Short mmCIF file of C-alpha atoms (C1' of nucleotides) in Angstrom, two decimals:
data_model
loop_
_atom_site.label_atom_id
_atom_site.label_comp_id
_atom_site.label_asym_id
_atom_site.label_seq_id
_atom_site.Cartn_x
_atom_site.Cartn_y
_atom_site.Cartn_z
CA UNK H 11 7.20 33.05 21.64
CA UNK H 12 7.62 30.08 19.18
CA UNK H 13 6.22 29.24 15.55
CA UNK H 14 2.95 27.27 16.41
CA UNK H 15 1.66 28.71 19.16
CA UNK H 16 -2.06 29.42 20.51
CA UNK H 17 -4.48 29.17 17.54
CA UNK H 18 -3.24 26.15 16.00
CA UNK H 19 -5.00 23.04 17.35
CA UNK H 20 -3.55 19.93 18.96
CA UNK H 21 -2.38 17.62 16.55
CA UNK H 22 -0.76 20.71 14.54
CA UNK H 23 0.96 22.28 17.10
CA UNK H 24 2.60 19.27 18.61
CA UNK H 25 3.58 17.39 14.79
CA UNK H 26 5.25 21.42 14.43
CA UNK H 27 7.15 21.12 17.61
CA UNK H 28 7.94 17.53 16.75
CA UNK H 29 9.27 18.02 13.45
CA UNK H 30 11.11 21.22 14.25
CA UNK H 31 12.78 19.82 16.90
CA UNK H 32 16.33 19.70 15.75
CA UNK H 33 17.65 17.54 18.67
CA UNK H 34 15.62 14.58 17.38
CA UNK H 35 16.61 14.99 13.51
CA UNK H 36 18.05 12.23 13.89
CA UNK H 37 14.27 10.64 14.25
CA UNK H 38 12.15 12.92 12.28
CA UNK H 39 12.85 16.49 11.13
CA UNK H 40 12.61 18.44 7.86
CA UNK H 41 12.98 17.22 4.37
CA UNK H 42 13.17 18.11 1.05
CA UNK H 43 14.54 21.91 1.45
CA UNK H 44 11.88 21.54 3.98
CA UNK H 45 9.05 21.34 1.98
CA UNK H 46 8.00 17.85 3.56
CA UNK H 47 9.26 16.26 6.85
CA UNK H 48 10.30 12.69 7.14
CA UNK H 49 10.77 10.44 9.87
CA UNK H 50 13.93 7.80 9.37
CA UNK H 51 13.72 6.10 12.48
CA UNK H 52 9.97 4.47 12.36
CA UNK H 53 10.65 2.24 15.71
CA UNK H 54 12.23 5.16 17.60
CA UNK H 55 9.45 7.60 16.95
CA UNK H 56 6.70 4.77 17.44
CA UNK H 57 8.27 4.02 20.38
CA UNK H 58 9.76 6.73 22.03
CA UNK H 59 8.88 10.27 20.95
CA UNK H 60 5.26 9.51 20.25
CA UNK H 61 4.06 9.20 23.53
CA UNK H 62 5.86 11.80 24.89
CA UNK H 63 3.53 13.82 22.44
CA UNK H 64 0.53 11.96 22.58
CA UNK H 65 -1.87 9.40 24.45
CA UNK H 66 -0.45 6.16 22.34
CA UNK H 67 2.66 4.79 20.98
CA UNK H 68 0.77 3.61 17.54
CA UNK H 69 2.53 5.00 14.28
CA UNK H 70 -0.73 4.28 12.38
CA UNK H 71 -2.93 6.51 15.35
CA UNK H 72 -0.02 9.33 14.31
CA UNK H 73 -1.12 8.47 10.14
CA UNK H 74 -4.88 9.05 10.85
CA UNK H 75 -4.30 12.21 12.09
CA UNK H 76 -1.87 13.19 9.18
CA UNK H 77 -4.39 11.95 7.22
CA UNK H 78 -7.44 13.90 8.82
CA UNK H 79 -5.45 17.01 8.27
CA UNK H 80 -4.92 16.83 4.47
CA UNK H 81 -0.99 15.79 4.59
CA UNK H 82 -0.14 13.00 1.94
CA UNK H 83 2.45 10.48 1.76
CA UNK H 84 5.71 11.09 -0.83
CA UNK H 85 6.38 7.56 -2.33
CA UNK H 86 10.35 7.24 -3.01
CA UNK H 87 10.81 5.85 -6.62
CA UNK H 88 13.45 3.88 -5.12
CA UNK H 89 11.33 1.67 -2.94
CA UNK H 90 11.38 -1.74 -4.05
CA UNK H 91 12.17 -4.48 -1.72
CA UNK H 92 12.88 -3.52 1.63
CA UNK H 93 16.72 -3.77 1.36
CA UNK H 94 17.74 -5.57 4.31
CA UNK H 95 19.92 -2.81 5.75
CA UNK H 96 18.41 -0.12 3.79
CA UNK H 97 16.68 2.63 6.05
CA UNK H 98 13.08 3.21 5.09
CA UNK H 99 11.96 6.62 5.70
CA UNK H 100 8.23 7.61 5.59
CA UNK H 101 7.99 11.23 4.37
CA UNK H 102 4.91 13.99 4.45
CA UNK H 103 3.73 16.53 2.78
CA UNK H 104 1.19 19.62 2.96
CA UNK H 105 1.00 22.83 1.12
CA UNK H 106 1.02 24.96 3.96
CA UNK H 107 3.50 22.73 6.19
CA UNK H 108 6.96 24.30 5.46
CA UNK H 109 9.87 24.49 7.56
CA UNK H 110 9.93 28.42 8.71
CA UNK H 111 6.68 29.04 8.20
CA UNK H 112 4.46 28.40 11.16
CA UNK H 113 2.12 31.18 10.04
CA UNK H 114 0.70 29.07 7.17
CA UNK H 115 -0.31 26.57 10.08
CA UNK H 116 -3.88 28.11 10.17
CA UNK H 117 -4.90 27.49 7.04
CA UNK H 118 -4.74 23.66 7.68
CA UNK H 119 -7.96 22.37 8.77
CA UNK H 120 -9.35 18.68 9.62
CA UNK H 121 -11.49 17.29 8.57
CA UNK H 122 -14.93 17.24 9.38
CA UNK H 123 -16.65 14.01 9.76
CA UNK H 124 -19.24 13.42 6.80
CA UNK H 125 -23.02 13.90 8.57
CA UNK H 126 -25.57 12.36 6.68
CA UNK H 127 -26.86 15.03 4.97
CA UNK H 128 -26.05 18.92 5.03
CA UNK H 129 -28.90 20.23 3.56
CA UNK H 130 -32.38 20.60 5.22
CA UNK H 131 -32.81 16.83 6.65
CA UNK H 132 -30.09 15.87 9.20
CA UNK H 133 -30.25 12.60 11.27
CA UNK L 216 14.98 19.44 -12.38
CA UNK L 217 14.00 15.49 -11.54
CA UNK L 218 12.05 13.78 -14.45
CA UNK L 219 8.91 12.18 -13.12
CA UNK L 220 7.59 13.54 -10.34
CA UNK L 221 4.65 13.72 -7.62
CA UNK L 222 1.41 13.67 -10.49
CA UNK L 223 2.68 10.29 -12.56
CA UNK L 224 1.90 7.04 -10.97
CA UNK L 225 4.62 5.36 -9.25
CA UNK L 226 4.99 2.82 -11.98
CA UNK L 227 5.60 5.47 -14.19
CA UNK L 228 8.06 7.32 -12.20
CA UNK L 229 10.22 4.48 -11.67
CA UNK L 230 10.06 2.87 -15.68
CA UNK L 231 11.31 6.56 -16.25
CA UNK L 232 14.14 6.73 -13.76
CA UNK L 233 14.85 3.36 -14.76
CA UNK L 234 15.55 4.28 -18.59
CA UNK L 235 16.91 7.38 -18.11
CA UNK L 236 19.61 6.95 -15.39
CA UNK L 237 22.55 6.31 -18.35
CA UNK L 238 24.85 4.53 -15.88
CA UNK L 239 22.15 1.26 -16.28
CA UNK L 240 22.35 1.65 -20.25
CA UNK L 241 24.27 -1.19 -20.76
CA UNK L 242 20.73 -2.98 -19.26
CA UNK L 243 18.25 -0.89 -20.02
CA UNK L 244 18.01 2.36 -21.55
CA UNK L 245 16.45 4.55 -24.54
CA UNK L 246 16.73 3.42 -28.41
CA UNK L 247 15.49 4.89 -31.76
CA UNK L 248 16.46 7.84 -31.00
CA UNK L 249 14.69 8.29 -27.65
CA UNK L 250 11.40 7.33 -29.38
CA UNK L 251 11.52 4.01 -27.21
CA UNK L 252 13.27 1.61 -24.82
CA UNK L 253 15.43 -1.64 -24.75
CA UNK L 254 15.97 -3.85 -22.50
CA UNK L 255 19.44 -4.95 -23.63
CA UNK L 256 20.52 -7.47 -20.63
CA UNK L 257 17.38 -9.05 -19.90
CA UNK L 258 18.94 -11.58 -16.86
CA UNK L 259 20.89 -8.57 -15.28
CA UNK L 260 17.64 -6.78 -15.87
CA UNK L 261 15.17 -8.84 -14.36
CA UNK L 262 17.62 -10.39 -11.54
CA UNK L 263 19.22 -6.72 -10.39
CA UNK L 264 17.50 -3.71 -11.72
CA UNK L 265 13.86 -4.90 -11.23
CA UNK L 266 13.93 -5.32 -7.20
CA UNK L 267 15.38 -2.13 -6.70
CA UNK L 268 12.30 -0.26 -8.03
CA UNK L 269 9.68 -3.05 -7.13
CA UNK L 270 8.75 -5.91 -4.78
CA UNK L 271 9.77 -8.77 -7.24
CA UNK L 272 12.13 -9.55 -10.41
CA UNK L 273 10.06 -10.86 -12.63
CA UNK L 274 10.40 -9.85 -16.51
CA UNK L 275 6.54 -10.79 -16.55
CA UNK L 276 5.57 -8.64 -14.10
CA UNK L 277 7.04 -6.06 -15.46
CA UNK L 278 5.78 -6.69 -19.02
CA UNK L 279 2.38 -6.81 -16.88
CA UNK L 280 2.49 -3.45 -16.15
CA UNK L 281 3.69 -1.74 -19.17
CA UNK L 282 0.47 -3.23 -20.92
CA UNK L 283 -1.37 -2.08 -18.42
CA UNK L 284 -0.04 1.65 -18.98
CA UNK L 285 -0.74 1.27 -22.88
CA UNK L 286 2.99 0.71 -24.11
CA UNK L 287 3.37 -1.87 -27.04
CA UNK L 288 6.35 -4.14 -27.61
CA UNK L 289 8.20 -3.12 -31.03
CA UNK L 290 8.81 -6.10 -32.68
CA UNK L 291 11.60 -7.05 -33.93
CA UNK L 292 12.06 -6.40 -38.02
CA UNK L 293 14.40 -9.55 -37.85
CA UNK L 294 16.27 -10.83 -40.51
CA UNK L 295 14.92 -13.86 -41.98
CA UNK L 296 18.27 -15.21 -40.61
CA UNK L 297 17.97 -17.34 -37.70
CA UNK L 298 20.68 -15.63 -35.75
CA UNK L 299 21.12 -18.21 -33.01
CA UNK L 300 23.70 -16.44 -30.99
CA UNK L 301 21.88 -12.71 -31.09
CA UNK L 302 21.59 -11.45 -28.28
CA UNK L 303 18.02 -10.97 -27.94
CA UNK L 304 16.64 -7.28 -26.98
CA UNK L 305 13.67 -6.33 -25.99
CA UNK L 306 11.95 -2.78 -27.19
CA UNK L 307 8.90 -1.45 -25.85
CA UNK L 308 7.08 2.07 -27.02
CA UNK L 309 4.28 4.73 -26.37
CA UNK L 310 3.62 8.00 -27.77
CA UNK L 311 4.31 9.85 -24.61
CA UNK L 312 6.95 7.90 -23.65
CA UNK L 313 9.83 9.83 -24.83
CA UNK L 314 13.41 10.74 -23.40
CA UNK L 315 13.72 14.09 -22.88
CA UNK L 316 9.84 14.61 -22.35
CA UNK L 317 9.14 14.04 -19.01
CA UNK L 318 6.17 16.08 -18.89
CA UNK L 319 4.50 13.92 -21.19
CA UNK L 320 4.15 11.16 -19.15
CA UNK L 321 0.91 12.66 -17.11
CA UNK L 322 -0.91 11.87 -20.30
CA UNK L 323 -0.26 7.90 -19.72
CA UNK L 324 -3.28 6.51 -17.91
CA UNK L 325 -3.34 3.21 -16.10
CA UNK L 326 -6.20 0.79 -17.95
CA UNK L 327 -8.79 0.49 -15.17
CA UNK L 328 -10.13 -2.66 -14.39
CA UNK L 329 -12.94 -3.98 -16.10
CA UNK L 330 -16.32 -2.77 -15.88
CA UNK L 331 -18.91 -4.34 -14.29
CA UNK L 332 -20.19 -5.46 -17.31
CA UNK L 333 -19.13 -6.98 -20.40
CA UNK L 334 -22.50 -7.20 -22.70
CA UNK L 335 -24.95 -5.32 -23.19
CA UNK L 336 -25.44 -2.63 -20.38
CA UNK L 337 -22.27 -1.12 -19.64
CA UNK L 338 -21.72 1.86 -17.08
CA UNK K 16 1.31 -34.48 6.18
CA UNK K 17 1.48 -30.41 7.27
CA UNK K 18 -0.39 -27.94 8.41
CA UNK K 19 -1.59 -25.58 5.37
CA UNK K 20 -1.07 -26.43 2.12
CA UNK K 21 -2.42 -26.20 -1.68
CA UNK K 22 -6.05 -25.16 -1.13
CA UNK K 23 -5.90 -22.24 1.16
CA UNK K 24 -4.90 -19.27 0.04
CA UNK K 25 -1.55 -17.70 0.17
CA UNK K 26 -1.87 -15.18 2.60
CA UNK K 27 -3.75 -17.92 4.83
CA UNK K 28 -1.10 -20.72 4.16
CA UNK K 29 1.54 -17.75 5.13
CA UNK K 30 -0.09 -17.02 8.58
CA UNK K 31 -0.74 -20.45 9.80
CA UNK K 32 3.43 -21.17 9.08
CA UNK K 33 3.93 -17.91 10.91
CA UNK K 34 2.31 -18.38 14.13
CA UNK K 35 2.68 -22.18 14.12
CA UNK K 36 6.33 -21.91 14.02
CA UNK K 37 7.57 -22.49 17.52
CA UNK K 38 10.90 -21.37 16.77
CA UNK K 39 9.45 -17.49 16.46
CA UNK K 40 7.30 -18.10 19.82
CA UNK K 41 9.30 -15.17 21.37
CA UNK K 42 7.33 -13.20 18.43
CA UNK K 43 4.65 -14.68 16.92
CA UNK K 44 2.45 -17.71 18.01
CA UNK K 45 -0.79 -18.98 19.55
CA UNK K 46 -2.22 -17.59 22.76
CA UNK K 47 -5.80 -18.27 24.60
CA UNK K 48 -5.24 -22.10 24.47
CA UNK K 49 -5.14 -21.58 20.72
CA UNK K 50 -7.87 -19.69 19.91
CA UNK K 51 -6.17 -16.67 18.80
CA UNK K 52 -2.95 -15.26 17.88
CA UNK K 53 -0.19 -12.83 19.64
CA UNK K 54 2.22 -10.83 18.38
CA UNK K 55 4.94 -10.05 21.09
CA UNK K 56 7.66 -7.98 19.83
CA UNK K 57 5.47 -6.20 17.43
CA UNK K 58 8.78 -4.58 15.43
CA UNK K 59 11.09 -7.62 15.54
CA UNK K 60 7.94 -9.39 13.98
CA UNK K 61 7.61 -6.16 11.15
CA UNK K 62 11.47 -5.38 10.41
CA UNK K 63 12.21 -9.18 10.45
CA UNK K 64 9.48 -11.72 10.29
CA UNK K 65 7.32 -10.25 7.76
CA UNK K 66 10.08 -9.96 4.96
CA UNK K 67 10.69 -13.48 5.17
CA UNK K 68 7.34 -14.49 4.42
CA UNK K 69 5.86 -11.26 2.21
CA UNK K 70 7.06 -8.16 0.10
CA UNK K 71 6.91 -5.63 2.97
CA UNK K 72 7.55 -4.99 6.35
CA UNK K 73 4.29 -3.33 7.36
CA UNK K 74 2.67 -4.01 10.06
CA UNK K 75 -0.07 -2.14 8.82
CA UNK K 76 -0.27 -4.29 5.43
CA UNK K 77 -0.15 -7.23 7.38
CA UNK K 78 -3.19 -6.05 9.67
CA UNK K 79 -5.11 -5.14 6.39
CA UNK K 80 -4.85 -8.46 5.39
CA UNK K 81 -6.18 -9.68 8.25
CA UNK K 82 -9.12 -7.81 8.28
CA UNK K 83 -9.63 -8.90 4.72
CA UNK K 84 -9.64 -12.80 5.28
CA UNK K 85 -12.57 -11.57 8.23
CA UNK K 86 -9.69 -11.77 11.38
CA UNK K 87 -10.70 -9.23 14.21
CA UNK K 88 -8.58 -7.86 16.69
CA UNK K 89 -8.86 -8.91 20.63
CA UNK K 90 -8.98 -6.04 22.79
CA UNK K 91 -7.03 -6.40 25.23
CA UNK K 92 -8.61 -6.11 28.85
CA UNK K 93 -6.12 -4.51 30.10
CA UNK K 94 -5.80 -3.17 34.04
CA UNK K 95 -6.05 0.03 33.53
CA UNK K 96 -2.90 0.90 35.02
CA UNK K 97 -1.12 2.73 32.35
CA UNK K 98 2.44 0.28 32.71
CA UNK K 99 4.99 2.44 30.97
CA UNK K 100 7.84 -1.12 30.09
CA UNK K 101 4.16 -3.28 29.78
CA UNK K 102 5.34 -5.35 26.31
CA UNK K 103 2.03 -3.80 24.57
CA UNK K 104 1.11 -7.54 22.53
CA UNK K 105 -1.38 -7.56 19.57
CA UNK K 106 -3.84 -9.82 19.44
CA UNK K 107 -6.58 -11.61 16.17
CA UNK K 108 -8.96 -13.81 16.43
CA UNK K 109 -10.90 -15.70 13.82
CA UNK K 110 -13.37 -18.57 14.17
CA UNK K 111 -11.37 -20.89 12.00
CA UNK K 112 -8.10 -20.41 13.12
CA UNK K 113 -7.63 -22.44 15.82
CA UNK K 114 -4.10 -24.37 16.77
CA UNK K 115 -4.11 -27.53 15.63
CA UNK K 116 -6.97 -27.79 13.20
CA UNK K 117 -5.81 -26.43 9.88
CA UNK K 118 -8.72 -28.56 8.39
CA UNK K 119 -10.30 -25.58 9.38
CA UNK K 120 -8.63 -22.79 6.94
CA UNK K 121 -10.60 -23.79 4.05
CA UNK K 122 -13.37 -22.25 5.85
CA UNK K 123 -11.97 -18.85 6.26
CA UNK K 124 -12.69 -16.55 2.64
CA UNK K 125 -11.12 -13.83 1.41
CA UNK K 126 -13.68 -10.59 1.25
CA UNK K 127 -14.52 -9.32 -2.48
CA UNK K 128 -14.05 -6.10 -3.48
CA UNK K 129 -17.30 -4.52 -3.40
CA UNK K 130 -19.66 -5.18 -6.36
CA UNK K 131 -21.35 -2.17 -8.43
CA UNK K 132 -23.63 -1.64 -6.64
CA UNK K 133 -25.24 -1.96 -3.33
CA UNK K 134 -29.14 -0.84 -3.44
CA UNK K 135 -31.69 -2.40 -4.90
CA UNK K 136 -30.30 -3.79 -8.13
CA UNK K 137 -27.15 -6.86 -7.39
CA UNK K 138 -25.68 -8.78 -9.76
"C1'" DT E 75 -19.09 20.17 19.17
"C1'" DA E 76 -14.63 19.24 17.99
"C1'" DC E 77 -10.78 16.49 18.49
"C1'" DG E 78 -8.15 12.10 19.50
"C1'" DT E 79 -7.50 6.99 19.30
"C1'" DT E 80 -8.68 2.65 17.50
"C1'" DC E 81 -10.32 -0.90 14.39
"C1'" DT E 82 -11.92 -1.80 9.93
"C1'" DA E 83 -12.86 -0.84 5.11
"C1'" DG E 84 -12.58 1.63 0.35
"C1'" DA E 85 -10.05 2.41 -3.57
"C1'" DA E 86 -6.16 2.47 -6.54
"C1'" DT E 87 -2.15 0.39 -7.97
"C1'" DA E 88 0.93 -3.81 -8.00
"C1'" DT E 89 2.00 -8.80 -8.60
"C1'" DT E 90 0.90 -13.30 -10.10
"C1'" DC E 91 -1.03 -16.79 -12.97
"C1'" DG E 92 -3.38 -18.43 -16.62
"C1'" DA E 93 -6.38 -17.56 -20.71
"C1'" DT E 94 -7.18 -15.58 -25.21
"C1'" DG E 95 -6.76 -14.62 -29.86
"C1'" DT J 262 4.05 -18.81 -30.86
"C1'" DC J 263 3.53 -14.73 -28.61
"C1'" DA J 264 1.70 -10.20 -27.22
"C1'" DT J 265 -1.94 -8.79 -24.60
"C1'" DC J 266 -5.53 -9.29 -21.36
"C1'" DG J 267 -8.79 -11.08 -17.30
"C1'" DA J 268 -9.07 -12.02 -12.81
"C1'" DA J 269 -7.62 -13.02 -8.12
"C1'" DT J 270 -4.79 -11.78 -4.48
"C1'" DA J 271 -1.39 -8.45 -2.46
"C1'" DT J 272 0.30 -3.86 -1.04
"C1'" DT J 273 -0.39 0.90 -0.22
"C1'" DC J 274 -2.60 5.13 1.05
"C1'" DT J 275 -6.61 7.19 2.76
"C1'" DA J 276 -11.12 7.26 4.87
"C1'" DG J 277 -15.36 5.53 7.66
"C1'" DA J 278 -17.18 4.53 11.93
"C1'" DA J 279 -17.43 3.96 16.81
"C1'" DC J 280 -16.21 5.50 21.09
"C1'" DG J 281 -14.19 8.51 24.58
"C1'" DT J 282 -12.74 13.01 26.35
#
DNA sequence: TACGTTCTAGAATATTCGATG
DNA sequence: TCATCGAATATTCTAGAACGT
């Protein structure tokens, strides 16, 4: 029995197994004492490990979902002009995403899509 | 313990790293007594430092922004002397701009952009 | 006498060099008889295109753009064979972007950023 | 209903250029 | 002259909306 198992929806349970993944560090893996996770190789994940995950090979598909589940982008103070040979890595964080923790997992929810009202009137 | 961090905007954040890493002070770096900042090499400035923290190397750019954030150029006391050769500096200041204070630099806002209004109604 | 030049807009003047260039066909260029625009190699075209023209290497910027100046993406049609080494091409459209009649950019306008307010009351 | 994927847009900051006092 | 500002576009991060499962 592994970290993210049953409970855990989709998205959450396969970005866990992604990131934890230590034969694809290389890719994406754990960051920051393993507070965040970043990916370093944008083209190989697009490319190659996303669809092996999921229905698309679309990095921005993969954002939305980050997004959808409350995890926010670290900007690097460093990042001015791309430096030509300078690896850009995008890196994410959530409170309750930390490397050895998969318990915290459940208290990570998407988000529901606004209706157009929540009180008594609902189209 | 790393100066600015997630909270300041990433202008900030990088203006700070930028003055404070000492091995750039012969560029820029802090003056009266940490009270402020000079830009001491303004070419080597503009031409080398700038890009690596943003997407251009303009000195007016730059100057752009630190108006924005509410900091004020010192100007120069200057004796009379027209001191052809001096090599000009360039000192810029705010009142939570100070080295060694890093936690002062959430109280820096960002001007926002002008209201929708300029006369007499004014949300 | 070229293509795009002082009245349209940057971005505009930017895209028209882009996929006009027949030297970057293998990347970038016209498609439909010239009535839209392909990207082929989607991150030669991010990584090493884009840089040369703007300050990032987005694709994601550069699609945001797009949508700005009122471009819309063609769906492709697409047998729905799911090809696995299919070269997945992206493809825009817009009404006044049409190979050989740059006359025509002066048409397309940039979207404003959304005024104060939207009911009843416009300025 | 909830989630996933896609296309487009909102909002804040960033960059540029020119105006203002 | 010069420090600061207004305004337009550019870049980034996040969200809305439509559609499908």
């Amino acid at each position: 029995m592994e970290g993210a198992s049953t409970v855990v929806s989709g998205f959450l349970a396969k970005l866990w197994a992604l990131v934890d993944d230590s034969s694809t560090d290389d890719v994406i893996g754990w960051s920051r004492n393993g507070q965040s996770f970043s990916i370093l190789d944008e083209q190989k994940f697009a490319k190659e490990l996303l669809p092996k995950y999921f229905k698309h090979n679309n990095l921005s598909s993969f954002v939305r979902q980050l997004n959808m589940y409350g995890f926010h982008k670290v900007v690097a103070v460093d990042s001015g002009v791309a430096a030509p040979e300078k690896t850009m890595t995008i890196e994410f964080q959530h409170s309750f995403f930390k490397q050895g923790e998969p318990n915290l997992l459940e208290n990570i929810k998407r988000k529901v899509q606004s209706p157009c009202f929540h009180g008594h009137i609902l189209w």
